[in-house]
Coordinates of C-alpha atoms in Angstrom, one line a residue:
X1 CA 0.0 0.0 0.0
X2 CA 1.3 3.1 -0.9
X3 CA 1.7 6.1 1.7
X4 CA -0.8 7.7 3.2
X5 CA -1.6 11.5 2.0
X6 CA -3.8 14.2 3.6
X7 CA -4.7 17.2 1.9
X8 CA -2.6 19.6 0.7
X9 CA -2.6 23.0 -0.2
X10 CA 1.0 24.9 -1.3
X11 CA 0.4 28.4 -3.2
X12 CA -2.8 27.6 -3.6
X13 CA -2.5 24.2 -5.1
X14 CA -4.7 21.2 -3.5
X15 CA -2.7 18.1 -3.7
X16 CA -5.1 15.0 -4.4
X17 CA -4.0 11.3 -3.9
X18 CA -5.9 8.5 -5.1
X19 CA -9.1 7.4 -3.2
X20 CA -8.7 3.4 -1.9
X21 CA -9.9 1.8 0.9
X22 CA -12.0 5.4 1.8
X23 CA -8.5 7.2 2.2
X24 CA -6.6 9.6 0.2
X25 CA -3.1 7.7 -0.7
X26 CA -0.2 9.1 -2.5
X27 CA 0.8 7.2 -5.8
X28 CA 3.1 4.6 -5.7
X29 CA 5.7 5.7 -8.4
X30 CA 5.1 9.6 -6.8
X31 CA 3.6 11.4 -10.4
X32 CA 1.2 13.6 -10.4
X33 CA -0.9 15.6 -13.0
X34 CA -1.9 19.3 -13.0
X35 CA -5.9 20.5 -13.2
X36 CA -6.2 23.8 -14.4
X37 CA -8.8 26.0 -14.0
X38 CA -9.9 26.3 -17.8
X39 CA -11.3 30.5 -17.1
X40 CA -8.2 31.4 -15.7
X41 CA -5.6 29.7 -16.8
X42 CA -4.2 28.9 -13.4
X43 CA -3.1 25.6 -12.2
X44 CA -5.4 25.1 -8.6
X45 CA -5.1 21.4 -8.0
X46 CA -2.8 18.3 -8.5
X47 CA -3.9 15.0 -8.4
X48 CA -2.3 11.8 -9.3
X49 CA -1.5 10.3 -12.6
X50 CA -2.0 6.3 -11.2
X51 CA 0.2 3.6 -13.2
X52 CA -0.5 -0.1 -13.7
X53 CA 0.7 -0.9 -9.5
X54 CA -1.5 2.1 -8.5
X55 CA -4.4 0.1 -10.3
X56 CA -3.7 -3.2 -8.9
X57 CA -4.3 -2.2 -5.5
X58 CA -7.3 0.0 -6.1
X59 CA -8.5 -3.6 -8.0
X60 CA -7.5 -5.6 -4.9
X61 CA -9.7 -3.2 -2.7
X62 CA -12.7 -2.8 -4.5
X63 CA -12.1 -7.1 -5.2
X64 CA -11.6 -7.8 -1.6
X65 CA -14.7 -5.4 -0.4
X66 CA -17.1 -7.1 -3.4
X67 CA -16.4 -10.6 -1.3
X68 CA -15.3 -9.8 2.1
X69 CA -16.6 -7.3 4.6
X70 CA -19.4 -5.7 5.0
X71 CA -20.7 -5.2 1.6
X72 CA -21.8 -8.6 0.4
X73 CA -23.9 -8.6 3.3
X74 CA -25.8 -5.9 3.1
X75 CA -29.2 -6.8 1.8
X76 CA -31.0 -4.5 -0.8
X77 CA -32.5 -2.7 2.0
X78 CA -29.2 -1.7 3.3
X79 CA -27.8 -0.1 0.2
X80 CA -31.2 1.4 -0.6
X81 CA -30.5 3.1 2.6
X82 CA -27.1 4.2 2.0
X83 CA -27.9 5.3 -1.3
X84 CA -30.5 7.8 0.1
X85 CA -27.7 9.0 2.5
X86 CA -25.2 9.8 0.1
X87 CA -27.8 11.5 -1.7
X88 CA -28.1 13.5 1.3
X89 CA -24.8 13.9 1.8
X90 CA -24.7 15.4 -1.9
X91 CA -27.5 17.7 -1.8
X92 CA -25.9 19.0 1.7
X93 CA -22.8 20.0 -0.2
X94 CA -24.0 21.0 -3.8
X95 CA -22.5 24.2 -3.6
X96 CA -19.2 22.5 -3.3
X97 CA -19.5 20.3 -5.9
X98 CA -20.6 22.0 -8.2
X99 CA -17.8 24.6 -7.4
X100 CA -15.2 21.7 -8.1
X101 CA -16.7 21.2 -11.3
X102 CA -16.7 25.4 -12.6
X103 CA -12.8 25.2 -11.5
X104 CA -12.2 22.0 -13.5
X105 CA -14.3 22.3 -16.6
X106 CA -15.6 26.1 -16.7
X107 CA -19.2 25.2 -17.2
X108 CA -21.3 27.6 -15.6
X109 CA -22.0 27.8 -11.9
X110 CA -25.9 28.1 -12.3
X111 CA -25.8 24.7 -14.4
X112 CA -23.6 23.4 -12.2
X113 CA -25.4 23.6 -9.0
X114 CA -28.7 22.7 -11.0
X115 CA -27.6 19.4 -11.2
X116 CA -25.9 18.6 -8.0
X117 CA -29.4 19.1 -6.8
X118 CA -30.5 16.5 -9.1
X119 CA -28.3 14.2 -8.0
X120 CA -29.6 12.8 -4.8
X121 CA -33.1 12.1 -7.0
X122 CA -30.9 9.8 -9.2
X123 CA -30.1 7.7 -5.5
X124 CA -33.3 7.9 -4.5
X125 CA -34.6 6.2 -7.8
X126 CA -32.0 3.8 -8.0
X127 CA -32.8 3.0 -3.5
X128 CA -36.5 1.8 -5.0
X129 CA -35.0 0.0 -7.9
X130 CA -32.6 -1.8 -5.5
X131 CA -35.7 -3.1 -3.6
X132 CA -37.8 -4.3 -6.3
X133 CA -38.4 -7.6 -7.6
X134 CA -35.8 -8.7 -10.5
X135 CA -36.2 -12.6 -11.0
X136 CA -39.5 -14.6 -11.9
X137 CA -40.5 -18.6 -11.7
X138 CA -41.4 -19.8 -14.9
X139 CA -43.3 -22.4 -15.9
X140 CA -41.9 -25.7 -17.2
X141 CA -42.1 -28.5 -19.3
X142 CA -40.6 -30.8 -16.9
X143 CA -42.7 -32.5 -13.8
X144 CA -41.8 -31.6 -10.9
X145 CA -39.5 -29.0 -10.8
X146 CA -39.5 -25.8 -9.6
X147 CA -37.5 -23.4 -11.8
X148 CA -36.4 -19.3 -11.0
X149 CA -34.2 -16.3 -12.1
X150 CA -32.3 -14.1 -9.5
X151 CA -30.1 -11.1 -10.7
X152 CA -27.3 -10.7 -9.2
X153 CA -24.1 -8.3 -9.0
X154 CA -21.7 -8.7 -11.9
X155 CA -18.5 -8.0 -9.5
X156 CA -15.9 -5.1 -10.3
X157 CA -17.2 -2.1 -12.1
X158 CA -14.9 0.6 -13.9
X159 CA -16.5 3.5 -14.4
X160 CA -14.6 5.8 -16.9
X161 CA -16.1 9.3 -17.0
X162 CA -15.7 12.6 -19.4
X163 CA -15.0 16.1 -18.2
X164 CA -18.5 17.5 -19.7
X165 CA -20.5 16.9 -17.0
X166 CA -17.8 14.6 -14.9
X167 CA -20.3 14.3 -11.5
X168 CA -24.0 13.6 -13.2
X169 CA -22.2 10.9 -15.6
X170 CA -20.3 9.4 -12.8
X171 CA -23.9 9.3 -10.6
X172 CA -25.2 7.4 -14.2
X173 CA -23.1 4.6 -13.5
X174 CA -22.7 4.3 -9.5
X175 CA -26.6 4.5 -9.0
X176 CA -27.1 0.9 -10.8
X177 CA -23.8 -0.4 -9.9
X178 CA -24.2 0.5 -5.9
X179 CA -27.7 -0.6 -6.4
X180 CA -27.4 -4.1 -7.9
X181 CA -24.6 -4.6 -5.0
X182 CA -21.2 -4.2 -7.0
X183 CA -18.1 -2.5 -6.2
X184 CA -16.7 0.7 -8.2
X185 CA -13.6 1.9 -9.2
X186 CA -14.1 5.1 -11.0
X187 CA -11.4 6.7 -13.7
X188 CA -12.5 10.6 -14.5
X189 CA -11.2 12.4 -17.1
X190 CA -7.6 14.1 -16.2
X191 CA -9.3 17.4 -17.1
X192 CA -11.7 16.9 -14.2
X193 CA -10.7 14.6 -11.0
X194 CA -10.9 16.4 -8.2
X195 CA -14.4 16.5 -7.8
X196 CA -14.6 12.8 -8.3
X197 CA -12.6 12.6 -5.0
X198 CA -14.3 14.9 -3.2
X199 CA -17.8 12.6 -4.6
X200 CA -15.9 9.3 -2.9
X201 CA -15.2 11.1 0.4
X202 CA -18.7 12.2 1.1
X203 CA -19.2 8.6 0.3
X204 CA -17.2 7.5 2.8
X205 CA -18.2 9.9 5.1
X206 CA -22.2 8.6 4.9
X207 CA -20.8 4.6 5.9
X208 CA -19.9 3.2 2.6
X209 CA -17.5 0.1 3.3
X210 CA -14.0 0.9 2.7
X211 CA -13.1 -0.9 -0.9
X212 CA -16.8 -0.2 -2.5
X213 CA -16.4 3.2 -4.2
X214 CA -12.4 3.9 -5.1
X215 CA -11.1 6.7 -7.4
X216 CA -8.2 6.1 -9.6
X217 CA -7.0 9.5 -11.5
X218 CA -4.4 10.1 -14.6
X219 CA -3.9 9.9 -18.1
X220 CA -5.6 7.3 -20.3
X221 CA -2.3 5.5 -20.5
X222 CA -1.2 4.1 -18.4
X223 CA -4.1 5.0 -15.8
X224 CA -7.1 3.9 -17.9
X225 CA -5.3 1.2 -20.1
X226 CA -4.4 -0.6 -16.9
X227 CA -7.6 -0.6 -15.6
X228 CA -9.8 -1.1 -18.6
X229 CA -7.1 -3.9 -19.4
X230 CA -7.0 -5.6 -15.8
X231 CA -8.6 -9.3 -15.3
X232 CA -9.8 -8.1 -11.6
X233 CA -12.4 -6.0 -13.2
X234 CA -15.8 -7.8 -14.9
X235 CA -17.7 -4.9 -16.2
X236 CA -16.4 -1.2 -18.3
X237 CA -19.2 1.4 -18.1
X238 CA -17.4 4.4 -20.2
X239 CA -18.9 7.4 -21.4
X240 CA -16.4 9.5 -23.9
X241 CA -15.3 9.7 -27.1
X242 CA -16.2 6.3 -29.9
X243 CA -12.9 6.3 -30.8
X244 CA -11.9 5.3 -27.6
X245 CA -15.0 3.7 -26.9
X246 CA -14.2 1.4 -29.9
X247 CA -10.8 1.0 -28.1
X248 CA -11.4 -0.1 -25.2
X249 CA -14.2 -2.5 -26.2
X250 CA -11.4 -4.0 -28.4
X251 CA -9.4 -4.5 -25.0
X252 CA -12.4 -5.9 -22.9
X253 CA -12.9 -8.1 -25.7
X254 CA -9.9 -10.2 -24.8
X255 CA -11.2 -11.2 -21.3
X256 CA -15.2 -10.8 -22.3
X257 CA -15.7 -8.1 -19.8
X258 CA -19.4 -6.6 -19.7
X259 CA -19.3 -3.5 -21.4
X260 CA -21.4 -0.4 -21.4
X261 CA -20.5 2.5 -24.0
X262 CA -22.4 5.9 -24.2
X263 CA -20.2 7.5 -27.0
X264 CA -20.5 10.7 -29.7
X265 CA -23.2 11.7 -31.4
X266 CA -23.9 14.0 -34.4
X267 CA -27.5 14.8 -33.6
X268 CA -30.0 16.4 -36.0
X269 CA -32.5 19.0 -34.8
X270 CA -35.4 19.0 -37.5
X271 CA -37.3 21.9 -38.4
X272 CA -40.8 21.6 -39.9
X273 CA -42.1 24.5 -41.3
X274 CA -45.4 24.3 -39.6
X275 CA -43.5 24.3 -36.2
X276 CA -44.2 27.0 -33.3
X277 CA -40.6 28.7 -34.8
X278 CA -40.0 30.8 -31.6
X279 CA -40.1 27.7 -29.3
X280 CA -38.3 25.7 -32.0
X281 CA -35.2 28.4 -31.9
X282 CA -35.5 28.7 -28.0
X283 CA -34.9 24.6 -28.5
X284 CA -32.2 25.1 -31.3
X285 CA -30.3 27.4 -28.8
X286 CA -30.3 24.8 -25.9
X287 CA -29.2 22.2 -27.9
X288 CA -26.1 23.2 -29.2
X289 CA -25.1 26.4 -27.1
X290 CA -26.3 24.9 -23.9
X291 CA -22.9 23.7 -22.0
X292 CA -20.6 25.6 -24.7
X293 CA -22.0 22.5 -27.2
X294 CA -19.9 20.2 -25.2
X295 CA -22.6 17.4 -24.7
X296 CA -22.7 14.2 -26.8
X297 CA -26.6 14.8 -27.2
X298 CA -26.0 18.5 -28.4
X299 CA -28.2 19.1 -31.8
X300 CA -25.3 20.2 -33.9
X301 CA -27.3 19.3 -37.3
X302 CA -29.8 21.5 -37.4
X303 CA -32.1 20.4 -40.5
X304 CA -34.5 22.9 -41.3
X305 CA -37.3 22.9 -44.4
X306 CA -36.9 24.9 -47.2
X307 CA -40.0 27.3 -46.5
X308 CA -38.3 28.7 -43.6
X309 CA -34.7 28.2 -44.0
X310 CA -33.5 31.4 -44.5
X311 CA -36.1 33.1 -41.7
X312 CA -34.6 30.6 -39.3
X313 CA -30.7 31.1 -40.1
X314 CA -31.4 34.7 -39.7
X315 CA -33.0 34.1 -36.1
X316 CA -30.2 32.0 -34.8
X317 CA -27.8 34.1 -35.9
X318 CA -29.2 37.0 -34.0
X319 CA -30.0 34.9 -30.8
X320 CA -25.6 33.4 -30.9
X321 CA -24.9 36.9 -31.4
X322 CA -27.1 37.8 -28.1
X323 CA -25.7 35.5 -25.9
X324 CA -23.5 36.6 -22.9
X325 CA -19.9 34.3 -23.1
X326 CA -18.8 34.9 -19.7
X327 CA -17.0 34.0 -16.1
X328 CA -18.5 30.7 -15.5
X329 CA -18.9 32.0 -11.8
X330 CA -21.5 34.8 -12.8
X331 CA -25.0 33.9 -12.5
X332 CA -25.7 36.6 -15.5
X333 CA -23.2 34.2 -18.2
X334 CA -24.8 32.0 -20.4
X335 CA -22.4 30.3 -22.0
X336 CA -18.6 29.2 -20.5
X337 CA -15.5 28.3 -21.6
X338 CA -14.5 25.4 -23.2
X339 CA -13.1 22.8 -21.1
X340 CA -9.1 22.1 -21.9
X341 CA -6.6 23.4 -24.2
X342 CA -6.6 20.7 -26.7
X343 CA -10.4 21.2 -27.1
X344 CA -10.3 24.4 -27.6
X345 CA -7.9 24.1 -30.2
X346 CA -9.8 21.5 -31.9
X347 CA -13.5 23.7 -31.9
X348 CA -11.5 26.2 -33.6
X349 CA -9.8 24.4 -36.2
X350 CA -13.3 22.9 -36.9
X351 CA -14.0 26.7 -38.1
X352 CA -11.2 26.3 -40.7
X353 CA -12.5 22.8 -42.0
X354 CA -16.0 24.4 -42.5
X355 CA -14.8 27.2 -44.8
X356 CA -12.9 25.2 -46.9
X357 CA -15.7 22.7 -47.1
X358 CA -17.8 25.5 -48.6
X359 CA -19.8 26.4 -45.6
X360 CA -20.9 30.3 -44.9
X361 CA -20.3 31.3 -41.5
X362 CA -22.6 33.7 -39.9
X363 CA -22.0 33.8 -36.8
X364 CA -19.7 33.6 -34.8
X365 CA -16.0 31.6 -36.0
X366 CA -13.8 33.5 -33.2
X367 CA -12.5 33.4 -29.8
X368 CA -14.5 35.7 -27.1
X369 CA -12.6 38.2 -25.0
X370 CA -14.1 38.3 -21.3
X371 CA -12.9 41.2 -19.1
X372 CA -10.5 39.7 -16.6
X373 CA -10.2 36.6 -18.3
X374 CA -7.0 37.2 -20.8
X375 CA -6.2 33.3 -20.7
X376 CA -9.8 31.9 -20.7
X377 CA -10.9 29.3 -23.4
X378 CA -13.5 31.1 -24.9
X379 CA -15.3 30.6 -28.0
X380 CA -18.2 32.6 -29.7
X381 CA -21.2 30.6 -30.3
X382 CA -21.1 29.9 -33.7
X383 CA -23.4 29.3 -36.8
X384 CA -22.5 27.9 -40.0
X385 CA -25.3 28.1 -43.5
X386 CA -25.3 26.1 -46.3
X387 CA -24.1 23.3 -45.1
X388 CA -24.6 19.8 -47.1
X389 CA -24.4 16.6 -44.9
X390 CA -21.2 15.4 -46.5
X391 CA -19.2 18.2 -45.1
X392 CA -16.9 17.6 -42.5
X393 CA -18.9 19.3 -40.1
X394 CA -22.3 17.8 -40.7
X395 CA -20.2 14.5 -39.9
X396 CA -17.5 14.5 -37.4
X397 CA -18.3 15.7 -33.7
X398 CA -16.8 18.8 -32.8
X399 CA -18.4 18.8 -29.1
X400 CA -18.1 22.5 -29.1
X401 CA -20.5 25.9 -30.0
X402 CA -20.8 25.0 -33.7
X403 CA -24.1 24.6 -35.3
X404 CA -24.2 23.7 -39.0
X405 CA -27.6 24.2 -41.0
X406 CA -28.5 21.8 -43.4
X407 CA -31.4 22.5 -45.7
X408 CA -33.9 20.1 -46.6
X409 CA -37.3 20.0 -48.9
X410 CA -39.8 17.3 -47.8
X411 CA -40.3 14.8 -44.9
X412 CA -38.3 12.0 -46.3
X413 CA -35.3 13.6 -48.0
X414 CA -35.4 15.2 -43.9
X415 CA -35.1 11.7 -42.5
X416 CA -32.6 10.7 -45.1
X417 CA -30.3 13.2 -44.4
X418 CA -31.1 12.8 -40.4
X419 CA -29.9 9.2 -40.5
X420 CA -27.1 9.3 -42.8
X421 CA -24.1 9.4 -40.4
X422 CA -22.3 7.0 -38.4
X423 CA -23.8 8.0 -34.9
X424 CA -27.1 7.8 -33.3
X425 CA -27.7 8.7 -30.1
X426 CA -29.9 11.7 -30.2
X427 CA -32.6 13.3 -32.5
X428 CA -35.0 16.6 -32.3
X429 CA -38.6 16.7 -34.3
X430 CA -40.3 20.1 -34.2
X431 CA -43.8 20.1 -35.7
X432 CA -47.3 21.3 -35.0
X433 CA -48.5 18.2 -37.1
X434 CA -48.8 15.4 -34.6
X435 CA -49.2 12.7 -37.1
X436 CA -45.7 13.5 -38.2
X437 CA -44.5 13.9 -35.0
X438 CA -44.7 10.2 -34.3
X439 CA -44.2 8.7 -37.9
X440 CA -40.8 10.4 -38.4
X441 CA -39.5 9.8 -34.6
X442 CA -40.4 5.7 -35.6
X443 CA -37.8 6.6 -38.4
X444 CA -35.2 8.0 -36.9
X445 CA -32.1 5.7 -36.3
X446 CA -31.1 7.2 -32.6
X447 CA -31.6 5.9 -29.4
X448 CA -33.4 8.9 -27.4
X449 CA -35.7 11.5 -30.0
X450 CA -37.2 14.4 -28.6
X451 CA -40.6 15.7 -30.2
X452 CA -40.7 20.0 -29.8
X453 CA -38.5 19.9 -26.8
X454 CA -34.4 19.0 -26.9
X455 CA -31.8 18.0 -24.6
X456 CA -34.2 16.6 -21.8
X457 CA -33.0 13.6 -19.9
X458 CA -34.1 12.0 -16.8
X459 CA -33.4 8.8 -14.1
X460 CA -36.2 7.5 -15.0
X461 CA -36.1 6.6 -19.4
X462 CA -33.1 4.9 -21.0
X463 CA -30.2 6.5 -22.7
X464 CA -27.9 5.2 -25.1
X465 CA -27.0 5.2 -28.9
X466 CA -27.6 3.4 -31.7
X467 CA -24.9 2.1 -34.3
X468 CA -21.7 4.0 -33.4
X469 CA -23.1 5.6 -30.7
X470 CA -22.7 3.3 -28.2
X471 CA -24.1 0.2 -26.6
X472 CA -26.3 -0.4 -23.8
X473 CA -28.4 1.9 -22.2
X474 CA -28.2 4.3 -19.2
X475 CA -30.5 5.4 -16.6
X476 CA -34.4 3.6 -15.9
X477 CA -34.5 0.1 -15.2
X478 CA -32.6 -0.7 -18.0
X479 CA -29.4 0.6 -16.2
X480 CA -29.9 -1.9 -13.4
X481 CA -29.8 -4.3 -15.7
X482 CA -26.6 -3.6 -17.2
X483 CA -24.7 -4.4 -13.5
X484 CA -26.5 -7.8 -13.0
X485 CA -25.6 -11.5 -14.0
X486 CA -28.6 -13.5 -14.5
X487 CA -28.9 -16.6 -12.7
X488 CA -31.2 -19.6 -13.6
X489 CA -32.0 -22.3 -10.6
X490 CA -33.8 -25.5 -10.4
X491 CA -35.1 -27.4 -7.6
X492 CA -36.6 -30.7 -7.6
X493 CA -40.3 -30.9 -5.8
X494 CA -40.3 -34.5 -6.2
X495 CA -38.6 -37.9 -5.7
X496 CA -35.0 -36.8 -6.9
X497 CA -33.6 -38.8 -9.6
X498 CA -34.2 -42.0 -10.9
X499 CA -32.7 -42.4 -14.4
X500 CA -29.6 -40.8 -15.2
X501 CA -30.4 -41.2 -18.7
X502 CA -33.6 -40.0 -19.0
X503 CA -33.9 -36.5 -17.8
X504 CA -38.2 -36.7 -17.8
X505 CA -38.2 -39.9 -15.7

């Protein structure tokens, strides 16, 4: 075990350790990683960049607590209850959180602190769940015997989380995981860490065994590599990036790990013209400005029909020209920075591709300046016309404040153009004709469609993706699901066996 480590704080800095056995420890080969503050530029935390060793014992703790200890033998009742209390625990220290999360990522404090409050109702969904019937008794063909189904927890969980929205996503997977009885070991992105530590304290802090809930942070190699790779872990659940998603499915593969993947998306946002245009724009704006257009549901295709086109290119360029880009920390911004320097990089070059694809900007294209912010990552909100589906940025994911509008003449050249891409994970319909409504959301490939209304999500449905979008499916009763091994039992009611070789008699 490597030393033990209490917070630090030099200059300013926090120093982090990894999260094992409900203790901050220092890593064993002593490397650690900056977080900085993407709105300022400064560097306010350290935490550490875990290698392969650092992995095996977080492994051997989460292993030991999933079959020794105190966990196994809590009954569903028992981690309903301690569910409710970290969801207590959560709400208590929102503000907190959701601070963490500004200083890591730069999303906005008001968003922020909106779903930290959410949180706890995520817990208190999954507490019920956890409680709730999950096998059955079926009937038979064979006389007497009594044959059921229990669920039970798969073992080891990795949860590998992004830096968009690093808590919520993380809460995605430890609801159903904690629920169904497993044990965690969560990897968040090096962008945003800390909070994840801070999440497994107050975890600890509520009377979560040591060994249940562990927090491993670095670099995807070696940190997530030797995890995603390790035969002490039975099940992936990793929200990010398909490319990496594809990845590390390719890894599990090689020891038939359970994997979940909730991946990219290039989402279309259709535009009838018989829809109620000014909620239809208000909808347009949330889904690809909300969170700075870092989300992997953001509508960043927005499909509009001819009729209108040009009247709604015109609004949406007035309403990205309107909005504030601003200190994440002031209640009066409405859009952040971008999270990390790389990213930033990349939503800008995505400007370049567009123009020399053929694309008109008109809006937009630029960084923002923001009084007192001279190193802050941030980017207008931009808007790109005349764009055809085969452009680069009708097809790759930018995750960033780009919206590209496609023109389209009739209901099914609308869907054609809607499905033709490689992801699948999100779709918007806007239309006062409620025939339409429905027959066009049956034919849309994507796993979660939203009819006049975008970017909703909630504890209760499933999320996921098809085709490249992911696999598996997120939140609801689904999600419980996903952390369970099903388990088929018989018992004989009658006289036991009396002919080995006839399996009626």
């Amino acid at each position: 075990m490597s030393q033990s480590l209490p917070d630090t704080s030099v200059e300013g800095v926090t120093r982090y350790g990894l999260f094992i056995d409900n203790q901050q420890i220092a890593p064993i080969e002593g490397e650690y990683l900056d977080v900085v503050n993407p709105a300022s530029g400064a560097v306010w935390a350290q935490v550490p960049n875990a290698s392969a060793k650092d992995v095996d014992v977080a492994v051997e703790s989460a292993r030991r607590a999933f079959v020794e200890g105190d966990w196994p033998a809590y009954r569903a009742a028992d981690r309903a209850k301690f569910l409710i209390r970290f969801g207590e625990a959560i709400a208590d220290n929102a503000e907190e959180i959701a601070q963490l999360q500004v200083n890591e990522n730069g999303k906005l404090i008001r968003e922020m602190v909106g779903q930290a409050k959410l949180m706890p109702e995520y817990f208190n969904y999954y507490a019920g769940l956890a409680q709730m019937p999950t096998g059955s008794t079926n009937p038979l063909h064979v006389q007497q015997m009594l044959n059921y189904t229990v669920r039970e927890p798969l073992g080891v969980v990795a949860a590998i989380t992004p830096w968009n929205s690093p808590l919520l996503l993380l809460v995605w997977k430890l609801g159903p995981a904690l629920a169904a009885g497993n044990t965690v070991i969560a990897k968040p992105s090096e962008v945003t860490p800390a909070s994840a530590i801070r999440f497994a304290q107050l975890a600890a802090e509520v009377g979560l065994p040591p060994g249940v809930f562990n927090v491993v942070t670095g670099l995807g190699h070696p940190s997530g590599t030797a995890l995603t790779g390790h035969p002490g872990v039975d099940k992936i659940a990793f929200t990010g990036s398909t490319a990496t998603g594809q990845a590390i499915a390719s890894q599990a593969g090689k020891t038939l790990k359970r994997v979940s993947l909730e991946l990219g998306g290039k989402s279309p946002n259709i535009v009838f013209d018989d829809a109620d245009l000014t909620s239809a724009v208000n909808g347009l704006v949330a889904g690809i400005f909300g969170a700075s257009g870092q989300t992997c549901m953001a509508g960043s295709r927005i499909l509009v029909q001819d009729a209108i086109y040009d009247q709604v290119v015109d609004e949406l360029r007035r309403r990205a020209e309107a909005i504030k880009v601003g200190d994440p920390q002031d209640p009066a911004s409405e859009m952040g920075t971008v999270a990390c320097r790389p990213q930033y990089e990349k939503v800008l070059s995505y400007v370049d591709v567009a123009k020399a694809d053929g694309a008109r900007l008109v809006a937009g294209g630029t960084t923002a300046e923001v009084d007192g912010f001279p190193d802050g990552l941030f980017v207008r909100p931009t808007v790109f016309a005349d764009v055809t589906n085969d452009m680069r940025i009708a097809q790759e994911e930018v995750f960033g404040p780009i919206a590209a509008l496609i023109r389209f003449s009739d209901e099914d050249e609308a869907v054609r153009i809607a499905n033709d891409t490689q992801f699948g994970l999100a779709a918007g319909v806007w239309t006062g004709n409620v025939q339409r409504a429905h027959r066009v959301a049956s034919r849309l490939r994507a796993g979660t469609v939203w009819i006049n209304n975008y970017r909703k999500t909630s504890y209760a449905t499933p999320f996921g993706g098809y085709k490249q979008s992911g696999l598996g499916r997120e939140n609801g009763a689904d999600a419980l699901r996903e952390y369970t091994e099903e388990k088929s039992v018989w018992v004989d009611t009658g006289q036991g066996v009396k002919d080995p070789f006839n399996p009626r008699a």
